[in-house]
Backbone as a chain_set.jsonl record, in Angstrom:
{"seq": "MDIKTAASLHRLRLVSAPEAVSFILLLVCSVLKRTTEFNAVPVMGAIHGVLFVLYVLLWADAWNRTKWDLKTAALYFVLSVLPFGGFYADRKLRRAADDAVIASRARREGTVSA", "coords": {"N": [[0.852, -1.172, 0.0], [0.64, 2.126, -0.911], [1.693, 5.434, 0.169], [-0.245, 7.403, -0.342], [-2.602, 5.956, -0.564], [-2.77, 4.866, 2.003], [-3.029, 7.245, 3.442], [-5.48, 8.122, 2.483], [-7.222, 6.153, 3.498], [-6.794, 6.66, 6.191], [-7.849, 9.256, 6.465], [-10.549, 8.718, 5.918], [-11.1, 7.089, 8.069], [-10.755, 8.902, 10.155], [-12.987, 10.56, 9.897], [-15.135, 8.868, 10.179], [-15.978, 8.086, 12.833], [-16.747, 10.636, 14.088], [-18.863, 11.228, 12.33], [-20.634, 9.166, 12.9], [-21.223, 9.737, 15.584], [-22.465, 12.231, 15.279], [-24.723, 11.444, 13.882], [-26.069, 9.856, 15.753], [-26.53, 11.787, 17.726], [-28.203, 13.461, 16.252], [-30.424, 11.805, 15.972], [-31.194, 11.635, 18.67], [-31.793, 14.322, 19.138], [-33.964, 14.569, 17.416], [-35.87, 12.967, 18.681], [-36.094, 14.394, 21.082], [-37.143, 16.772, 20.111], [-39.719, 16.07, 19.445], [-40.765, 15.308, 21.859], [-40.266, 17.252, 23.77], [-39.787, 20.79, 24.309], [-37.387, 21.389, 23.267], [-35.373, 22.07, 20.497], [-33.02, 21.172, 18.55], [-32.588, 20.194, 16.114], [-32.241, 21.539, 13.556], [-29.607, 22.568, 13.788], [-28.026, 20.294, 14.486], [-28.692, 18.751, 12.312], [-27.5, 20.126, 10.206], [-24.795, 19.929, 10.941], [-24.446, 17.157, 10.935], [-25.062, 16.688, 8.269], [-22.939, 17.936, 6.865], [-20.782, 16.393, 7.818], [-21.572, 13.878, 6.859], [-21.546, 14.246, 4.058], [-18.824, 14.782, 3.75], [-17.817, 12.294, 4.63], [-18.82, 10.632, 2.558], [-17.456, 11.683, 0.33], [-14.78, 11.149, 1.076], [-14.981, 8.407, 1.287], [-15.445, 7.703, -1.39], [-12.999, 8.521, -2.478], [-11.258, 6.787, -1.099], [-12.204, 4.338, -2.051], [-11.545, 4.56, -4.737], [-8.741, 4.714, -4.601], [-7.934, 2.389, -3.19], [-8.983, 0.349, -4.647], [-11.168, -1.264, -3.919], [-13.376, -4.089, -3.967], [-16.783, -4.304, -5.161], [-18.436, -5.241, -3.114], [-17.051, -4.677, -0.689], [-16.828, -1.877, -0.853], [-19.534, -1.199, -0.866], [-20.225, -2.111, 1.669], [-18.834, -0.31, 3.381], [-20.177, 2.014, 2.67], [-22.824, 1.466, 3.436], [-22.414, 1.241, 6.156], [-22.159, 3.886, 6.804], [-24.72, 4.879, 6.932], [-25.933, 3.653, 9.017], [-26.777, 3.85, 12.475], [-24.699, 3.179, 14.446], [-22.745, 2.426, 12.744], [-20.482, 3.833, 11.847], [-18.617, 3.575, 13.881], [-17.985, 0.874, 13.722], [-16.917, 0.838, 11.142], [-14.667, 2.426, 11.555], [-13.174, 0.75, 13.242], [-12.742, -1.479, 11.543], [-11.289, -0.238, 9.472], [-9.041, 0.588, 10.877], [-7.91, -1.888, 11.561], [-7.352, -2.841, 8.969], [-5.46, -0.962, 8.154], [-3.435, -1.417, 10.024], [-2.757, -4.063, 9.361], [-1.793, -3.631, 6.781], [0.469, -2.09, 7.289], [2.036, -3.921, 8.735], [2.404, -5.887, 6.75], [3.797, -4.387, 4.872], [6.16, -3.788, 6.265], [7.143, -6.369, 6.596], [7.634, -7.114, 3.939], [9.596, -5.258, 3.323], [11.659, -6.036, 5.008], [12.232, -8.424, 3.941], [11.02, -10.71, 4.792], [8.652, -11.69, 3.797], [7.71, -12.59, 0.552], [5.894, -11.008, -1.206]], "CA": [[0.0, 0.0, 0.0], [1.445, 3.335, -0.981], [1.403, 6.433, 1.195], [-1.483, 8.107, -0.659], [-3.705, 5.059, -0.222], [-2.835, 4.828, 3.465], [-3.553, 8.539, 3.892], [-6.892, 8.14, 2.138], [-7.909, 5.334, 4.493], [-6.697, 7.358, 7.467], [-8.823, 10.353, 6.443], [-11.875, 8.126, 6.036], [-11.213, 6.624, 9.453], [-10.89, 10.066, 11.033], [-14.313, 11.168, 9.808], [-16.196, 7.886, 10.399], [-16.51, 8.16, 14.201], [-17.55, 11.853, 14.289], [-20.101, 11.12, 11.556], [-21.523, 8.287, 13.665], [-21.671, 10.486, 16.765], [-23.421, 13.259, 14.853], [-25.969, 10.766, 13.509], [-26.742, 9.475, 16.998], [-27.024, 13.023, 18.344], [-29.344, 13.911, 15.453], [-31.567, 10.97, 16.353], [-31.603, 12.073, 20.014], [-32.433, 15.636, 18.984], [-35.272, 14.351, 16.789], [-36.778, 12.491, 19.729], [-36.335, 15.507, 22.008], [-37.995, 17.761, 19.435], [-41.102, 15.606, 19.475], [-41.235, 15.072, 23.23], [-40.071, 18.442, 24.602], [-39.7, 22.046, 23.56], [-36.007, 21.514, 22.8], [-35.285, 21.81, 19.071], [-31.67, 21.364, 18.024], [-32.51, 19.441, 14.863], [-31.61, 22.281, 12.46], [-28.157, 22.667, 13.996], [-27.436, 18.95, 14.371], [-28.893, 18.304, 10.932], [-26.459, 20.75, 9.375], [-23.499, 19.337, 11.297], [-24.424, 15.784, 10.413], [-25.042, 16.755, 6.809], [-21.568, 18.238, 6.439], [-19.939, 15.224, 8.092], [-21.963, 12.798, 5.959], [-21.008, 14.552, 2.724], [-17.383, 14.575, 3.857], [-17.603, 10.841, 4.663], [-19.055, 10.069, 1.222], [-16.344, 12.099, -0.531], [-13.586, 10.399, 1.469], [-15.259, 7.012, 0.932], [-15.214, 7.575, -2.839], [-11.553, 8.611, -2.682], [-10.654, 5.537, -0.613], [-12.596, 3.277, -2.991], [-10.758, 4.76, -5.945], [-7.316, 4.433, -4.358], [-7.686, 1.023, -2.713], [-9.548, -0.593, -5.622], [-12.04, -2.21, -3.239], [-14.422, -4.686, -4.779], [-18.077, -3.659, -4.939], [-18.967, -5.67, -1.824], [-16.372, -3.917, 0.364], [-17.229, -0.477, -0.983], [-20.928, -1.101, -0.427], [-20.246, -2.278, 3.124], [-18.441, 0.951, 4.017], [-21.225, 3.005, 2.452], [-23.964, 1.11, 4.286], [-22.04, 1.571, 7.53], [-22.316, 5.326, 7.023], [-26.128, 5.224, 7.16], [-26.387, 2.971, 10.226], [-26.441, 4.699, 13.624], [-23.403, 2.867, 15.046], [-21.905, 1.886, 11.682], [-19.215, 4.558, 11.757], [-17.672, 3.013, 14.842], [-17.547, -0.394, 13.153], [-16.052, 1.177, 10.016], [-13.406, 2.893, 12.127], [-12.432, -0.422, 13.721], [-12.303, -2.256, 10.375], [-10.253, 0.519, 8.777], [-7.835, 0.542, 11.707], [-7.32, -3.214, 11.373], [-6.795, -2.914, 7.616], [-4.243, -0.144, 8.127], [-2.402, -2.127, 10.786], [-2.327, -5.207, 8.548], [-0.999, -3.124, 5.66], [1.776, -1.681, 7.826], [2.773, -5.149, 9.041], [2.794, -6.504, 5.484], [4.819, -3.542, 4.261], [7.415, -4.004, 6.993], [7.619, -7.728, 6.31], [8.195, -7.1, 2.593], [10.819, -4.468, 3.355], [12.687, -6.811, 5.684], [12.476, -9.634, 3.181], [10.396, -11.859, 5.436], [7.588, -12.165, 2.914], [7.964, -12.211, -0.845], [4.586, -10.785, -1.821]], "C": [[0.898, 1.235, 0.0], [0.95, 4.369, 0.04], [0.096, 7.175, 0.92], [-2.703, 7.253, -0.325], [-3.873, 4.99, 1.29], [-3.414, 6.127, 4.013], [-5.049, 8.649, 3.614], [-7.706, 7.332, 3.143], [-7.895, 6.005, 5.862], [-7.708, 8.502, 7.541], [-10.252, 9.817, 6.601], [-12.119, 7.665, 7.469], [-11.431, 7.8, 10.403], [-12.292, 10.667, 11.012], [-15.426, 10.173, 10.146], [-16.789, 7.973, 11.801], [-17.279, 9.463, 14.459], [-18.865, 11.833, 13.506], [-21.105, 10.246, 12.297], [-22.074, 9.003, 14.896], [-22.704, 11.533, 16.368], [-24.759, 12.636, 14.458], [-26.763, 10.376, 14.758], [-27.311, 10.712, 17.69], [-28.221, 13.589, 17.575], [-30.591, 13.1, 15.783], [-32.102, 11.372, 17.73], [-32.327, 13.416, 19.924], [-33.811, 15.512, 18.337], [-36.3, 13.872, 17.809], [-37.114, 13.634, 20.694], [-37.246, 16.571, 21.393], [-39.463, 17.368, 19.542], [-41.64, 15.424, 20.894], [-41.095, 16.281, 24.149], [-40.094, 19.675, 23.707], [-38.317, 22.272, 22.969], [-35.927, 21.151, 21.317], [-33.887, 22.157, 18.567], [-31.496, 20.646, 16.693], [-31.894, 20.26, 13.733], [-30.089, 22.366, 12.587], [-27.492, 21.315, 13.813], [-27.595, 18.395, 12.963], [-27.831, 18.871, 10.004], [-25.088, 20.143, 9.663], [-23.392, 17.929, 10.735], [-24.361, 15.78, 8.888], [-23.646, 17.015, 6.264], [-20.667, 17.025, 6.644], [-20.283, 14.051, 7.175], [-21.424, 13.024, 4.554], [-19.497, 14.346, 2.702], [-17.05, 13.085, 3.871], [-17.757, 10.242, 3.269], [-17.927, 10.455, 0.267], [-15.069, 11.311, -0.208], [-13.748, 8.908, 1.183], [-14.988, 6.788, -0.558], [-13.718, 7.638, -3.155], [-10.865, 7.322, -2.251], [-10.979, 4.385, -1.555], [-11.755, 3.376, -4.261], [-9.299, 4.35, -5.729], [-7.047, 2.983, -3.981], [-8.155, -0.035, -3.692], [-10.345, -1.691, -4.914], [-12.976, -2.85, -4.239], [-15.754, -4.039, -4.384], [-18.655, -4.01, -3.565], [-18.352, -4.86, -0.67], [-16.782, -2.453, 0.326], [-18.662, -0.28, -0.502], [-21.032, -1.243, 1.087], [-19.908, -0.967, 3.821], [-19.469, 2.049, 3.792], [-22.427, 2.724, 3.347], [-23.66, 1.434, 5.744], [-22.22, 3.058, 7.828], [-23.76, 5.72, 7.303], [-26.729, 4.454, 8.328], [-25.948, 3.781, 11.443], [-25.077, 4.415, 14.258], [-22.414, 2.328, 14.017], [-20.554, 2.559, 11.557], [-18.167, 4.031, 12.711], [-17.114, 1.678, 14.333], [-16.602, -0.149, 11.974], [-14.683, 1.628, 10.504], [-12.556, 1.707, 12.571], [-11.906, -1.265, 12.563], [-11.178, -1.544, 9.62], [-8.952, 0.525, 9.563], [-7.136, -0.808, 11.552], [-6.671, -3.339, 9.999], [-5.502, -2.121, 7.519], [-3.114, -0.834, 8.876], [-1.864, -3.321, 10.009], [-1.452, -4.76, 7.389], [0.388, -2.701, 6.122], [2.626, -2.906, 8.123], [3.263, -5.817, 7.765], [3.893, -5.699, 4.803], [6.166, -3.733, 4.939], [7.999, -5.378, 6.693], [8.242, -7.786, 4.915], [9.518, -6.365, 2.565], [11.98, -5.254, 3.983], [13.007, -8.116, 4.96], [11.9, -10.875, 3.803], [9.371, -12.505, 4.538], [7.922, -11.715, 1.502], [6.637, -12.066, -1.569], [4.638, -9.59, -2.721]], "O": [[1.805, 1.357, 0.824], [-0.084, 4.182, 0.682], [-0.606, 7.543, 1.863], [-3.719, 7.769, 0.142], [-4.993, 5.049, 1.797], [-4.208, 6.102, 4.953], [-5.796, 9.206, 4.418], [-8.764, 7.777, 3.588], [-8.872, 5.926, 6.606], [-8.353, 8.692, 8.572], [-11.061, 10.393, 7.329], [-13.212, 7.834, 8.01], [-12.209, 7.697, 11.351], [-12.736, 11.227, 12.014], [-16.559, 10.591, 10.38], [-18.011, 7.936, 11.94], [-18.38, 9.404, 15.006], [-19.87, 12.366, 13.974], [-22.296, 10.553, 12.32], [-23.259, 8.885, 15.21], [-23.712, 11.7, 17.055], [-25.811, 13.237, 14.677], [-27.981, 10.549, 14.808], [-28.439, 10.689, 18.182], [-29.145, 14.135, 18.178], [-31.689, 13.651, 15.864], [-33.314, 11.441, 17.933], [-33.358, 13.615, 20.567], [-34.724, 16.266, 18.673], [-37.449, 14.313, 17.805], [-38.271, 13.816, 21.074], [-38.034, 17.196, 22.101], [-40.337, 18.219, 19.708], [-42.854, 15.391, 21.094], [-41.736, 16.333, 25.199], [-40.383, 19.599, 22.513], [-38.102, 23.245, 22.246], [-36.353, 20.068, 20.915], [-33.613, 23.3, 18.204], [-30.376, 20.508, 16.202], [-31.075, 19.717, 12.992], [-29.373, 22.246, 11.593], [-26.513, 21.193, 13.076], [-26.737, 17.658, 12.478], [-27.326, 18.175, 9.123], [-24.314, 19.876, 8.744], [-22.381, 17.557, 10.139], [-23.673, 14.949, 8.295], [-23.224, 16.374, 5.301], [-19.885, 16.666, 5.763], [-19.393, 13.31, 6.757], [-20.903, 12.1, 3.93], [-18.955, 13.797, 1.743], [-16.11, 12.654, 3.204], [-16.928, 9.439, 2.841], [-17.489, 9.625, -0.53], [-14.365, 10.861, -1.113], [-12.773, 8.223, 0.874], [-14.371, 5.792, -0.936], [-13.23, 6.892, -4.004], [-9.989, 6.819, -2.954], [-10.121, 3.546, -1.828], [-11.308, 2.358, -4.789], [-8.7, 3.708, -6.591], [-6.044, 2.408, -4.403], [-7.765, -1.197, -3.581], [-10.231, -2.872, -5.241], [-13.335, -2.236, -5.244], [-15.831, -3.314, -3.392], [-19.291, -3.172, -2.926], [-19.07, -4.412, 0.223], [-17.054, -1.856, 1.368], [-18.964, 0.695, 0.188], [-21.843, -0.566, 1.719], [-20.608, -0.554, 4.746], [-19.62, 2.931, 4.638], [-22.984, 3.643, 3.948], [-24.548, 1.855, 6.486], [-22.412, 3.442, 8.982], [-24.004, 6.791, 7.858], [-27.921, 4.589, 8.602], [-24.853, 4.343, 11.441], [-24.359, 5.362, 14.579], [-21.352, 1.826, 14.386], [-19.573, 1.909, 11.193], [-16.975, 4.034, 12.404], [-15.927, 1.389, 14.49], [-15.602, -0.85, 11.824], [-13.659, 1.254, 9.931], [-11.355, 1.667, 12.305], [-10.761, -1.715, 12.59], [-10.224, -2.184, 9.179], [-7.873, 0.473, 8.973], [-5.913, -0.866, 11.426], [-5.571, -3.877, 9.875], [-4.552, -2.56, 6.872], [-1.971, -0.837, 8.421], [-0.658, -3.566, 9.996], [-0.477, -5.431, 7.05], [1.374, -2.929, 5.422], [3.813, -2.929, 7.797], [4.407, -6.265, 7.698], [4.816, -6.271, 4.222], [7.195, -3.828, 4.27], [9.213, -5.526, 6.553], [9.269, -8.438, 4.727], [10.454, -6.777, 1.879], [13.126, -5.15, 3.545], [13.944, -8.825, 5.328], [12.243, -11.986, 3.4], [9.235, -13.729, 4.517], [8.365, -10.586, 1.289], [6.289, -12.877, -2.427], [3.632, -9.236, -3.336]]}, "num_chains": 1, "name": "protein.A"}
């Protein structure tokens, strides 16, 4: 994995958890709007909207750079629309990055001939 691909995955990972948190907060604000006088939906909606668009842009960049198959790309997109999916995506991306670093070091040291 080259440095640009790793950076692309890192950027996607950095935005996945905040996007998930904003989605959960938006859901909480929606419930509070209907049950109380508290209405933070316009603010949280805008914040979540920006983070979601950013996630989709970074997802497309990561898909382009990593050459994911359609199943993997679809999984990461579906995770963006599930309330806790961003946390799962963050964990999967962290594991993939760690595996790539280990494989890169092994190739550099001549342990693996891949």
